[in-house]
Short mmCIF file of C-alpha atoms in Angstrom, two decimals:
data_model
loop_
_atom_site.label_atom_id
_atom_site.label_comp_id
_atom_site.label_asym_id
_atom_site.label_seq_id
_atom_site.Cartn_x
_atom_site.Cartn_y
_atom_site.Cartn_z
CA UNK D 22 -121.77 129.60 -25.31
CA UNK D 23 -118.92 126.78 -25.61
CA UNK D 24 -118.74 126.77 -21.98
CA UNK D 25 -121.93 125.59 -21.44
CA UNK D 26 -122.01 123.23 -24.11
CA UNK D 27 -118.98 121.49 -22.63
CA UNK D 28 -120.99 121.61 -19.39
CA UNK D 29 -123.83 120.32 -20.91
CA UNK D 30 -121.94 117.49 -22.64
CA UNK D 31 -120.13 116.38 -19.46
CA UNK D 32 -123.79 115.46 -18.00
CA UNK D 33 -125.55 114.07 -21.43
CA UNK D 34 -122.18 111.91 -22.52
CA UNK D 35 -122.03 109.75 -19.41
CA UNK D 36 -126.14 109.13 -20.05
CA UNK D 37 -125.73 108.28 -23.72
CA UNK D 38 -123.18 105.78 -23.34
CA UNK D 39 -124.57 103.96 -20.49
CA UNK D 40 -127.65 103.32 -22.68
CA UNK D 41 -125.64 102.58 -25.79
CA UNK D 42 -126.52 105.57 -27.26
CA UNK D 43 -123.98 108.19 -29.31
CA UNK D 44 -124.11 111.58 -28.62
CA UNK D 45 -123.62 113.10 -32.07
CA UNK D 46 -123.84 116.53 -31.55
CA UNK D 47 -125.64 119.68 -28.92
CA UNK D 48 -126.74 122.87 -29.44
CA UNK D 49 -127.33 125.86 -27.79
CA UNK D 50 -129.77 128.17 -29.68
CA UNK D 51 -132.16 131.35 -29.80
CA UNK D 52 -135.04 131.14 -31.79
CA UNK D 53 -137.36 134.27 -31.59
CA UNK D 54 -137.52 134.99 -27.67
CA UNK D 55 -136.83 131.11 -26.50
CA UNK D 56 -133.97 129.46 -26.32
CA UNK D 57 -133.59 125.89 -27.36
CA UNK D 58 -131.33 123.05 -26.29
CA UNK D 59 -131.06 120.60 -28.39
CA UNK D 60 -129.42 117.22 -28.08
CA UNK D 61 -128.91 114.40 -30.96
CA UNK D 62 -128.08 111.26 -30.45
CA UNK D 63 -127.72 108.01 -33.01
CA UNK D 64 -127.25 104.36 -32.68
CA UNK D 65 -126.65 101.55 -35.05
CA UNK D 66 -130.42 100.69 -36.82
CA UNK D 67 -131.33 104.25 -36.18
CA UNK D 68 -132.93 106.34 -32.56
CA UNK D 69 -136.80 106.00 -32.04
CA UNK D 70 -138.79 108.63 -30.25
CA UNK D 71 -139.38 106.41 -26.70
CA UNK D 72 -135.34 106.26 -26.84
CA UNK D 73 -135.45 110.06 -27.30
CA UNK D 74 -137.87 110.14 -24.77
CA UNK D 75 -135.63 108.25 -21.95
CA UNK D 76 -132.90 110.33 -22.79
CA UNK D 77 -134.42 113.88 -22.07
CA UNK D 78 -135.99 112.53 -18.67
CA UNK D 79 -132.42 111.55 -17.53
CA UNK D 80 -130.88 114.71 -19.16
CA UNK D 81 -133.47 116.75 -17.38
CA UNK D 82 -133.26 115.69 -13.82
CA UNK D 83 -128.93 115.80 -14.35
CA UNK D 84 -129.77 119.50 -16.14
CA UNK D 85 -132.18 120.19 -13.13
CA UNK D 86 -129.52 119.06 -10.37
CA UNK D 87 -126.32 121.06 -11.85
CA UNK D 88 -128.52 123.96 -13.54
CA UNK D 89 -125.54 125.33 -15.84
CA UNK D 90 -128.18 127.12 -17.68
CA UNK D 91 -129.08 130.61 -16.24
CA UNK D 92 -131.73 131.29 -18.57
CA UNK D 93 -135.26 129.40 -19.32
CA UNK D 94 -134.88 126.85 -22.55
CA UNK D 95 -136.66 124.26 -24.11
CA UNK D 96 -134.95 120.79 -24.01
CA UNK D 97 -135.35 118.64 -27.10
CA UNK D 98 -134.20 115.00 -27.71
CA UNK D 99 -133.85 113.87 -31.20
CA UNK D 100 -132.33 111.99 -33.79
CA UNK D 101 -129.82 114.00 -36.48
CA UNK D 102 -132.32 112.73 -38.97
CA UNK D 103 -130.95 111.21 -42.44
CA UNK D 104 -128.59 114.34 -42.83
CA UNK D 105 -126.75 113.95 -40.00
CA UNK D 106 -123.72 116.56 -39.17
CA UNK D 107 -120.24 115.16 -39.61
CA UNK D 108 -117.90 117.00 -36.70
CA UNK D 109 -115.84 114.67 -35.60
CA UNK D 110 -112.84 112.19 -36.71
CA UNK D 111 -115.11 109.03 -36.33
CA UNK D 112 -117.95 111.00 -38.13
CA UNK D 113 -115.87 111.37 -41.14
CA UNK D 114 -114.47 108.03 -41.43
CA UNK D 115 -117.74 106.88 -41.13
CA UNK D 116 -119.03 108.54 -44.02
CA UNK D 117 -116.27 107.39 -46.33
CA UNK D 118 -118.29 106.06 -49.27
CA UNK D 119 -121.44 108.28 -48.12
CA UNK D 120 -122.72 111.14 -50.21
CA UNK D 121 -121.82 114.12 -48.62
CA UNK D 122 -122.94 118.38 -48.46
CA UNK D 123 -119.68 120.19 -47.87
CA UNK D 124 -119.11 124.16 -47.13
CA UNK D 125 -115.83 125.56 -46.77
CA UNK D 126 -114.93 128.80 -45.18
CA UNK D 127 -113.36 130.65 -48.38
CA UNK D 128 -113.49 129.93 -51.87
CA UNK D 129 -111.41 126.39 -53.38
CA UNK D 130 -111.20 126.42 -56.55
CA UNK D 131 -113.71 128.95 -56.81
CA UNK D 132 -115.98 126.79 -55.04
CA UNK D 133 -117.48 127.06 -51.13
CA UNK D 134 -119.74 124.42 -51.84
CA UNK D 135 -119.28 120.52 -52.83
CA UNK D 136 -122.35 117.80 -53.15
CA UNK D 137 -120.97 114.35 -54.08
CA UNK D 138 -119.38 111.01 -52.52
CA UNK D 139 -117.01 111.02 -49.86
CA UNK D 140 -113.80 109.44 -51.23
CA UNK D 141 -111.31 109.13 -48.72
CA UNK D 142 -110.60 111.24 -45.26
CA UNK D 143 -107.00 110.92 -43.54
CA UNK D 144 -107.40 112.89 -41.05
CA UNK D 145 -106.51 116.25 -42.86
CA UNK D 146 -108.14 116.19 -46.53
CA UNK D 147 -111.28 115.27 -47.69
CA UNK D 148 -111.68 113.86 -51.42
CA UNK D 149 -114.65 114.51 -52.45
CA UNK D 150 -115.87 112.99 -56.24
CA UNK D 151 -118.82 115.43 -57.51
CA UNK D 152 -120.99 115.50 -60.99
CA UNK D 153 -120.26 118.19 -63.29
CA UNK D 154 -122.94 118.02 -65.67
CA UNK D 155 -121.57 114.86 -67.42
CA UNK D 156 -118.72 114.57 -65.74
CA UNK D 157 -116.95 113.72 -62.40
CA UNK D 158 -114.60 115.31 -60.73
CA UNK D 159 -112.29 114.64 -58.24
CA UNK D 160 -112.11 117.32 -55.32
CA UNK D 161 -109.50 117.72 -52.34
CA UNK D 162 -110.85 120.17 -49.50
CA UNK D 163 -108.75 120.59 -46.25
CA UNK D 164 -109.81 119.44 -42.79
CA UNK D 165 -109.66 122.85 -41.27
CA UNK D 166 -111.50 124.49 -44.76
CA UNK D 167 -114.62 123.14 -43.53
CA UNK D 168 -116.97 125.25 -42.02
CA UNK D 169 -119.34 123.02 -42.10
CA UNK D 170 -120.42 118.58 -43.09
CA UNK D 171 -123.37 116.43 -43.44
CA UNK D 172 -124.40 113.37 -44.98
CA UNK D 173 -126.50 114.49 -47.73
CA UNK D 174 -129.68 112.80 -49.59
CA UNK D 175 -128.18 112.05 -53.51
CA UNK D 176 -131.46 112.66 -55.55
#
């Protein structure tokens, strides 16, 4: 499934930076009998749909030239939407000061779960301040503890 993600990226990447456009993440996935790919991509002041839109008609004639997909799929264009996925480096930097959803792969602390502002990132830890009830506290989850990152919506 990587493989053809990296394929897929090698064709969308060039695309989305000639138009400005970041690439923020792909996927690759089977929903009932159809399989969906699914590309997201971001610029500064947000993505509207006609940018979407010019995206996926470039993406599908490269897609349609190369055909690194053996099996039928729907292609879909979108934005990552106000919880966008934090995967890499820049993505984490970025969302230094953000309120973040964090999952880790095992237990820290007795926790797999954190919901709070993004205090710092070097590269290999994550501080994470959450609310306790009343109180804050002051988390530290490793890099490669992650499973998975988003920016979250602090209600």
């Amino acid at each position: 499934m990587s493989k053809v993600l990296d394929q897929v990226e090698e064709l969308v990447k060039p695309i989305t930076d000639e138009l400005g456009f970041e690439l923020v993440d792909l996927a690759f996935e089977k929903e009932g009998k159809n399989w969906f790919l699914r590309i997201f991509i971001d610029k500064d002041g947000g993505i509207d749909i006609d940018e979407c839109a010019i995206v996926s008609e470039k993406v599908s004639e490269k897609l349609d030239e190369s055909d690194p997909i053996s099996q039928n799929y729907f292609l879909e264009v979108s934005s990552p939407g106000a919880e966008r996925p934090l995967k890499k480096e820049a993505d984490f930097e970025n969302a230094v000061g953000s309120y973040v959803h964090i999952t880790s792969y095992e237990p820290i602390d007795d926790r797999k779960m954190w919901e709070g502002t993004l205090m710092s990132y070097d590269g290999n830890e994550l501080i994470i301040e959450i609310k306790d009830k009343t109180r804050k506290i002051t988390c530290v989850i490793p890099k490669d503890k992650v499973a998975k990152a988003r920016l979250a919506i602090e209600f």
